[in-house]
mmCIF file with all atom_site columns, C-alpha atoms in Angstrom:
data_model
loop_
_atom_site.group_PDB
_atom_site.id
_atom_site.type_symbol
_atom_site.label_atom_id
_atom_site.label_alt_id
_atom_site.label_comp_id
_atom_site.label_asym_id
_atom_site.label_entity_id
_atom_site.label_seq_id
_atom_site.pdbx_PDB_ins_code
_atom_site.Cartn_x
_atom_site.Cartn_y
_atom_site.Cartn_z
_atom_site.occupancy
_atom_site.B_iso_or_equiv
_atom_site.pdbx_formal_charge
_atom_site.auth_seq_id
_atom_site.auth_comp_id
_atom_site.auth_asym_id
_atom_site.auth_atom_id
_atom_site.pdbx_PDB_model_num
ATOM 1   C CA . TYR R 1 1   ? 33.850 -6.742  -76.141  1.00 0.00 ? 1381 TYR R CA 1
ATOM 2   C CA . ILE R 1 2   ? 36.121 -8.080  -78.347  1.00 0.00 ? 1382 ILE R CA 1
ATOM 3   C CA . MET R 1 3   ? 36.738 -11.165 -75.768  1.00 0.00 ? 1383 MET R CA 1
ATOM 4   C CA . TYR R 1 4   ? 33.117 -11.858 -75.176  1.00 0.00 ? 1384 TYR R CA 1
ATOM 5   C CA . LEU R 1 5   ? 31.600 -10.970 -78.515  1.00 0.00 ? 1385 LEU R CA 1
ATOM 6   C CA . GLY R 1 6   ? 34.493 -11.026 -81.261  1.00 0.00 ? 1386 GLY R CA 1
ATOM 7   C CA . PHE R 1 7   ? 36.140 -14.074 -80.489  1.00 0.00 ? 1387 PHE R CA 1
ATOM 8   C CA . PRO R 1 8   ? 32.957 -16.241 -80.235  1.00 0.00 ? 1388 PRO R CA 1
ATOM 9   C CA . ILE R 1 9   ? 31.765 -14.268 -83.333  1.00 0.00 ? 1389 ILE R CA 1
ATOM 10  C CA . MET R 1 10  ? 34.658 -15.378 -85.542  1.00 0.00 ? 1390 MET R CA 1
ATOM 11  C CA . PHE R 1 11  ? 34.706 -18.355 -84.167  1.00 0.00 ? 1391 PHE R CA 1
ATOM 12  C CA . THR R 1 12  ? 31.323 -19.534 -85.076  1.00 0.00 ? 1392 THR R CA 1
ATOM 13  C CA . VAL R 1 13  ? 31.543 -17.967 -88.563  1.00 0.00 ? 1393 VAL R CA 1
ATOM 14  C CA . LEU R 1 14  ? 34.655 -19.730 -89.562  1.00 0.00 ? 1394 LEU R CA 1
ATOM 15  C CA . MET R 1 15  ? 33.904 -23.058 -87.883  1.00 0.00 ? 1395 MET R CA 1
ATOM 16  C CA . GLY R 1 16  ? 30.345 -22.754 -89.327  1.00 0.00 ? 1396 GLY R CA 1
ATOM 17  C CA . SER R 1 17  ? 31.790 -22.047 -93.094  1.00 0.00 ? 1397 SER R CA 1
ATOM 18  C CA . TYR R 1 18  ? 34.317 -25.074 -92.791  1.00 0.00 ? 1398 TYR R CA 1
ATOM 19  C CA . PHE R 1 19  ? 31.892 -27.491 -91.699  1.00 0.00 ? 1399 PHE R CA 1
ATOM 20  C CA . ILE R 1 20  ? 29.383 -26.195 -94.704  1.00 0.00 ? 1400 ILE R CA 1
ATOM 21  C CA . ASP R 1 21  ? 32.121 -26.350 -96.892  1.00 0.00 ? 1401 ASP R CA 1
ATOM 22  C CA . VAL R 1 22  ? 33.264 -30.216 -96.056  1.00 0.00 ? 1402 VAL R CA 1
ATOM 23  C CA . ILE R 1 23  ? 29.640 -31.193 -95.910  1.00 0.00 ? 1403 ILE R CA 1
ATOM 24  C CA . PHE R 1 24  ? 28.583 -30.064 -99.252  1.00 0.00 ? 1404 PHE R CA 1
ATOM 25  C CA . ASN R 1 25  ? 31.849 -30.700 -101.157 1.00 0.00 ? 1405 ASN R CA 1
ATOM 26  C CA . VAL R 1 26  ? 33.692 -34.003 -99.507  1.00 0.00 ? 1406 VAL R CA 1
ATOM 27  C CA . ASP R 1 27  ? 32.224 -37.431 -100.382 1.00 0.00 ? 1407 ASP R CA 1
ATOM 28  C CA . ASP R 1 28  ? 31.268 -38.976 -97.108  1.00 0.00 ? 1408 ASP R CA 1
ATOM 29  C CA . PRO R 1 29  ? 32.483 -36.652 -94.728  1.00 0.00 ? 1409 PRO R CA 1
ATOM 30  C CA . TRP R 1 30  ? 31.218 -38.281 -91.752  1.00 0.00 ? 1410 TRP R CA 1
ATOM 31  C CA . ASN R 1 31  ? 33.540 -40.884 -92.313  1.00 0.00 ? 1411 ASN R CA 1
ATOM 32  C CA . PRO R 1 32  ? 36.436 -41.352 -89.343  1.00 0.00 ? 1412 PRO R CA 1
ATOM 33  C CA . GLY R 1 33  ? 39.040 -42.847 -92.042  1.00 0.00 ? 1413 GLY R CA 1
ATOM 34  C CA . ASN R 1 34  ? 38.432 -39.630 -94.517  1.00 0.00 ? 1414 ASN R CA 1
ATOM 35  C CA . PRO R 1 35  ? 41.286 -37.263 -93.796  1.00 0.00 ? 1415 PRO R CA 1
ATOM 36  C CA . LYS R 1 36  ? 39.269 -34.958 -95.685  1.00 0.00 ? 1416 LYS R CA 1
ATOM 37  C CA . GLY R 1 37  ? 36.014 -35.190 -93.602  1.00 0.00 ? 1417 GLY R CA 1
ATOM 38  C CA . ILE R 1 38  ? 34.826 -33.401 -90.266  1.00 0.00 ? 1418 ILE R CA 1
ATOM 39  C CA . SER R 1 39  ? 36.072 -36.490 -87.638  1.00 0.00 ? 1419 SER R CA 1
ATOM 40  C CA . ILE R 1 40  ? 39.736 -35.176 -87.874  1.00 0.00 ? 1420 ILE R CA 1
ATOM 41  C CA . VAL R 1 41  ? 38.711 -31.838 -87.216  1.00 0.00 ? 1421 VAL R CA 1
ATOM 42  C CA . LEU R 1 42  ? 36.456 -32.794 -84.214  1.00 0.00 ? 1422 LEU R CA 1
ATOM 43  C CA . LEU R 1 43  ? 39.059 -34.905 -83.011  1.00 0.00 ? 1423 LEU R CA 1
ATOM 44  C CA . PHE R 1 44  ? 41.526 -31.950 -82.801  1.00 0.00 ? 1424 PHE R CA 1
ATOM 45  C CA . TRP R 1 45  ? 39.408 -29.437 -81.235  1.00 0.00 ? 1425 TRP R CA 1
ATOM 46  C CA . GLY R 1 46  ? 38.243 -32.232 -78.943  1.00 0.00 ? 1426 GLY R CA 1
ATOM 47  C CA . PHE R 1 47  ? 41.314 -33.296 -77.813  1.00 0.00 ? 1427 PHE R CA 1
ATOM 48  C CA . THR R 1 48  ? 42.533 -29.721 -77.529  1.00 0.00 ? 1428 THR R CA 1
ATOM 49  C CA . ALA R 1 49  ? 39.585 -28.831 -75.609  1.00 0.00 ? 1429 ALA R CA 1
ATOM 50  C CA . ALA R 1 50  ? 40.216 -31.640 -72.895  1.00 0.00 ? 1430 ALA R CA 1
ATOM 51  C CA . VAL R 1 51  ? 43.957 -30.663 -72.594  1.00 0.00 ? 1431 VAL R CA 1
ATOM 52  C CA . PHE R 1 52  ? 42.642 -27.238 -71.749  1.00 0.00 ? 1432 PHE R CA 1
ATOM 53  C CA . ILE R 1 53  ? 40.114 -28.255 -69.390  1.00 0.00 ? 1433 ILE R CA 1
ATOM 54  C CA . LEU R 1 54  ? 42.408 -30.415 -67.360  1.00 0.00 ? 1434 LEU R CA 1
ATOM 55  C CA . LEU R 1 55  ? 45.556 -27.957 -67.264  1.00 0.00 ? 1435 LEU R CA 1
ATOM 56  C CA . ASN R 1 56  ? 42.763 -24.948 -66.187  1.00 0.00 ? 1436 ASN R CA 1
ATOM 57  C CA . ARG R 1 57  ? 42.583 -26.563 -62.858  1.00 0.00 ? 1437 ARG R CA 1
ATOM 58  C CA . TRP R 1 58  ? 46.558 -26.586 -62.336  1.00 0.00 ? 1438 TRP R CA 1
ATOM 59  C CA . LEU R 1 59  ? 46.727 -22.969 -64.177  1.00 0.00 ? 1439 LEU R CA 1
ATOM 60  C CA . VAL R 1 60  ? 44.110 -21.086 -61.431  1.00 0.00 ? 1440 VAL R CA 1
ATOM 61  C CA . SER R 1 61  ? 46.202 -22.501 -58.875  1.00 0.00 ? 1441 SER R CA 1
ATOM 62  C CA . ARG R 1 62  ? 49.169 -20.370 -60.123  1.00 0.00 ? 1442 ARG R CA 1
ATOM 63  C CA . PRO R 1 63  ? 49.723 -16.793 -59.224  1.00 0.00 ? 1443 PRO R CA 1
ATOM 64  C CA . LEU R 1 64  ? 49.295 -13.976 -61.983  1.00 0.00 ? 1444 LEU R CA 1
ATOM 65  C CA . TYR R 1 65  ? 52.122 -11.197 -62.112  1.00 0.00 ? 1445 TYR R CA 1
ATOM 66  C CA . ARG R 1 66  ? 50.653 -7.758  -63.895  1.00 0.00 ? 1446 ARG R CA 1
ATOM 67  C CA . ASN R 1 67  ? 53.224 -5.653  -65.527  1.00 0.00 ? 1447 ASN R CA 1
ATOM 68  C CA . VAL R 1 68  ? 52.420 -2.189  -64.291  1.00 0.00 ? 1448 VAL R CA 1
ATOM 69  C CA . PRO R 1 69  ? 54.889 0.328   -65.537  1.00 0.00 ? 1449 PRO R CA 1
ATOM 70  C CA . GLU R 1 70  ? 57.321 1.987   -62.893  1.00 0.00 ? 1450 GLU R CA 1
ATOM 71  C CA . GLY R 1 71  ? 56.018 5.554   -61.856  1.00 0.00 ? 1451 GLY R CA 1
ATOM 72  C CA . ALA R 1 72  ? 52.238 4.623   -63.091  1.00 0.00 ? 1452 ALA R CA 1
ATOM 73  C CA . GLU R 1 73  ? 51.151 5.403   -59.683  1.00 0.00 ? 1453 GLU R CA 1
ATOM 74  C CA . VAL R 1 74  ? 48.087 3.125   -60.323  1.00 0.00 ? 1454 VAL R CA 1
ATOM 75  C CA . PRO R 1 75  ? 47.574 0.618   -57.744  1.00 0.00 ? 1455 PRO R CA 1
ATOM 76  C CA . ILE R 1 76  ? 47.077 -2.870  -58.993  1.00 0.00 ? 1456 ILE R CA 1
ATOM 77  C CA . ASP R 1 77  ? 43.518 -3.521  -57.188  1.00 0.00 ? 1457 ASP R CA 1
ATOM 78  C CA . THR R 1 78  ? 42.094 -0.770  -59.689  1.00 0.00 ? 1458 THR R CA 1
ATOM 79  C CA . LEU R 1 79  ? 43.217 -3.061  -62.496  1.00 0.00 ? 1459 LEU R CA 1
ATOM 80  C CA . PRO R 1 80  ? 40.916 -5.601  -63.464  1.00 0.00 ? 1460 PRO R CA 1
ATOM 81  C CA . GLY R 1 81  ? 41.091 -8.839  -61.531  1.00 0.00 ? 1461 GLY R CA 1
ATOM 82  C CA . GLY R 1 82  ? 43.568 -6.816  -58.885  1.00 0.00 ? 1462 GLY R CA 1
ATOM 83  C CA . GLU R 1 83  ? 41.396 -7.254  -55.840  1.00 0.00 ? 1463 GLU R CA 1
ATOM 84  C CA . ASP R 1 84  ? 42.201 -11.050 -56.361  1.00 0.00 ? 1464 ASP R CA 1
ATOM 85  C CA . ASP R 1 85  ? 44.964 -12.254 -54.018  1.00 0.00 ? 1465 ASP R CA 1
ATOM 86  C CA . MET R 1 86  ? 46.814 -14.373 -56.402  1.00 0.00 ? 1466 MET R CA 1
ATOM 87  C CA . ILE R 1 87  ? 47.351 -11.206 -58.900  1.00 0.00 ? 1467 ILE R CA 1
ATOM 88  C CA . LEU R 1 88  ? 50.695 -9.653  -58.111  1.00 0.00 ? 1468 LEU R CA 1
ATOM 89  C CA . GLN R 1 89  ? 52.649 -6.739  -59.230  1.00 0.00 ? 1469 GLN R CA 1
ATOM 90  C CA . VAL R 1 90  ? 55.976 -7.300  -61.141  1.00 0.00 ? 1470 VAL R CA 1
ATOM 91  C CA . GLY R 1 91  ? 58.512 -7.827  -58.370  1.00 0.00 ? 1471 GLY R CA 1
ATOM 92  C CA . ASP R 1 92  ? 55.882 -8.916  -55.483  1.00 0.00 ? 1472 ASP R CA 1
ATOM 93  C CA . ILE R 1 93  ? 56.426 -12.006 -53.545  1.00 0.00 ? 1473 ILE R CA 1
ATOM 94  C CA . TRP R 1 94  ? 54.049 -14.719 -53.642  1.00 0.00 ? 1474 TRP R CA 1
ATOM 95  C CA . THR R 1 95  ? 53.526 -15.819 -50.086  1.00 0.00 ? 1475 THR R CA 1
ATOM 96  C CA . GLY R 1 96  ? 50.089 -17.400 -50.456  1.00 0.00 ? 1476 GLY R CA 1
ATOM 97  C CA . GLY R 1 97  ? 51.575 -21.044 -49.952  1.00 0.00 ? 1477 GLY R CA 1
ATOM 98  C CA . ASP R 1 98  ? 53.097 -23.796 -51.626  1.00 0.00 ? 1478 ASP R CA 1
ATOM 99  C CA . LEU R 1 99  ? 53.903 -23.955 -55.311  1.00 0.00 ? 1479 LEU R CA 1
ATOM 100 C CA . ASP R 1 100 ? 55.621 -27.354 -57.026  1.00 0.00 ? 1480 ASP R CA 1
ATOM 101 C CA . GLY R 1 101 ? 56.760 -27.838 -53.369  1.00 0.00 ? 1481 GLY R CA 1
ATOM 102 C CA . ASP R 1 102 ? 58.732 -25.123 -52.420  1.00 0.00 ? 1482 ASP R CA 1
ATOM 103 C CA . ASP R 1 103 ? 58.036 -23.982 -48.561  1.00 0.00 ? 1483 ASP R CA 1
ATOM 104 C CA . GLY R 1 104 ? 56.105 -21.227 -49.498  1.00 0.00 ? 1484 GLY R CA 1
ATOM 105 C CA . SER R 1 105 ? 58.491 -18.600 -48.562  1.00 0.00 ? 1485 SER R CA 1
ATOM 106 C CA . GLY R 1 106 ? 58.299 -16.884 -51.855  1.00 0.00 ? 1486 GLY R CA 1
ATOM 107 C CA . LYS R 1 107 ? 61.962 -16.278 -51.400  1.00 0.00 ? 1487 LYS R CA 1
ATOM 108 C CA . ASP R 1 108 ? 62.607 -17.498 -55.208  1.00 0.00 ? 1488 ASP R CA 1
ATOM 109 C CA . ARG R 1 109 ? 59.234 -16.448 -56.714  1.00 0.00 ? 1489 ARG R CA 1
ATOM 110 C CA . VAL R 1 110 ? 60.549 -12.901 -57.771  1.00 0.00 ? 1490 VAL R CA 1
ATOM 111 C CA . LEU R 1 111 ? 59.602 -12.211 -61.036  1.00 0.00 ? 1491 LEU R CA 1
ATOM 112 C CA . VAL R 1 112 ? 61.689 -9.086  -62.525  1.00 0.00 ? 1492 VAL R CA 1
ATOM 113 C CA . ALA R 1 113 ? 60.688 -7.878  -65.880  1.00 0.00 ? 1493 ALA R CA 1
ATOM 114 C CA . GLU R 1 114 ? 62.022 -4.987  -68.156  1.00 0.00 ? 1494 GLU R CA 1
ATOM 115 C CA . LEU R 1 115 ? 59.685 -2.916  -70.277  1.00 0.00 ? 1495 LEU R CA 1
ATOM 116 C CA . ALA R 1 116 ? 60.782 -2.601  -73.607  1.00 0.00 ? 1496 ALA R CA 1
#
């Protein structure tokens, strides 16, 4: 629930309090040349959002490796998103197709991880 309720509520409260503070305490807050105004924040978050939106299409096409502890005896398909064929367990080989121009065999795509 924290992803769907907590973060949006915290973001709204923090950004709302920032904008209220800037509007009431900064002279000419809407002037794009004012370094203490709202424009610099909107420009930053607009640029950040654009980068995330553009990278999202690239990242969605990549496999995700889940780290399931050895001996857990939990099939990966019971975990959230586990029924997706692009969700793999650490050590599995991606054979779903072309990634960055490789031949699709997944020969060099084995992810080895060590639990701390």
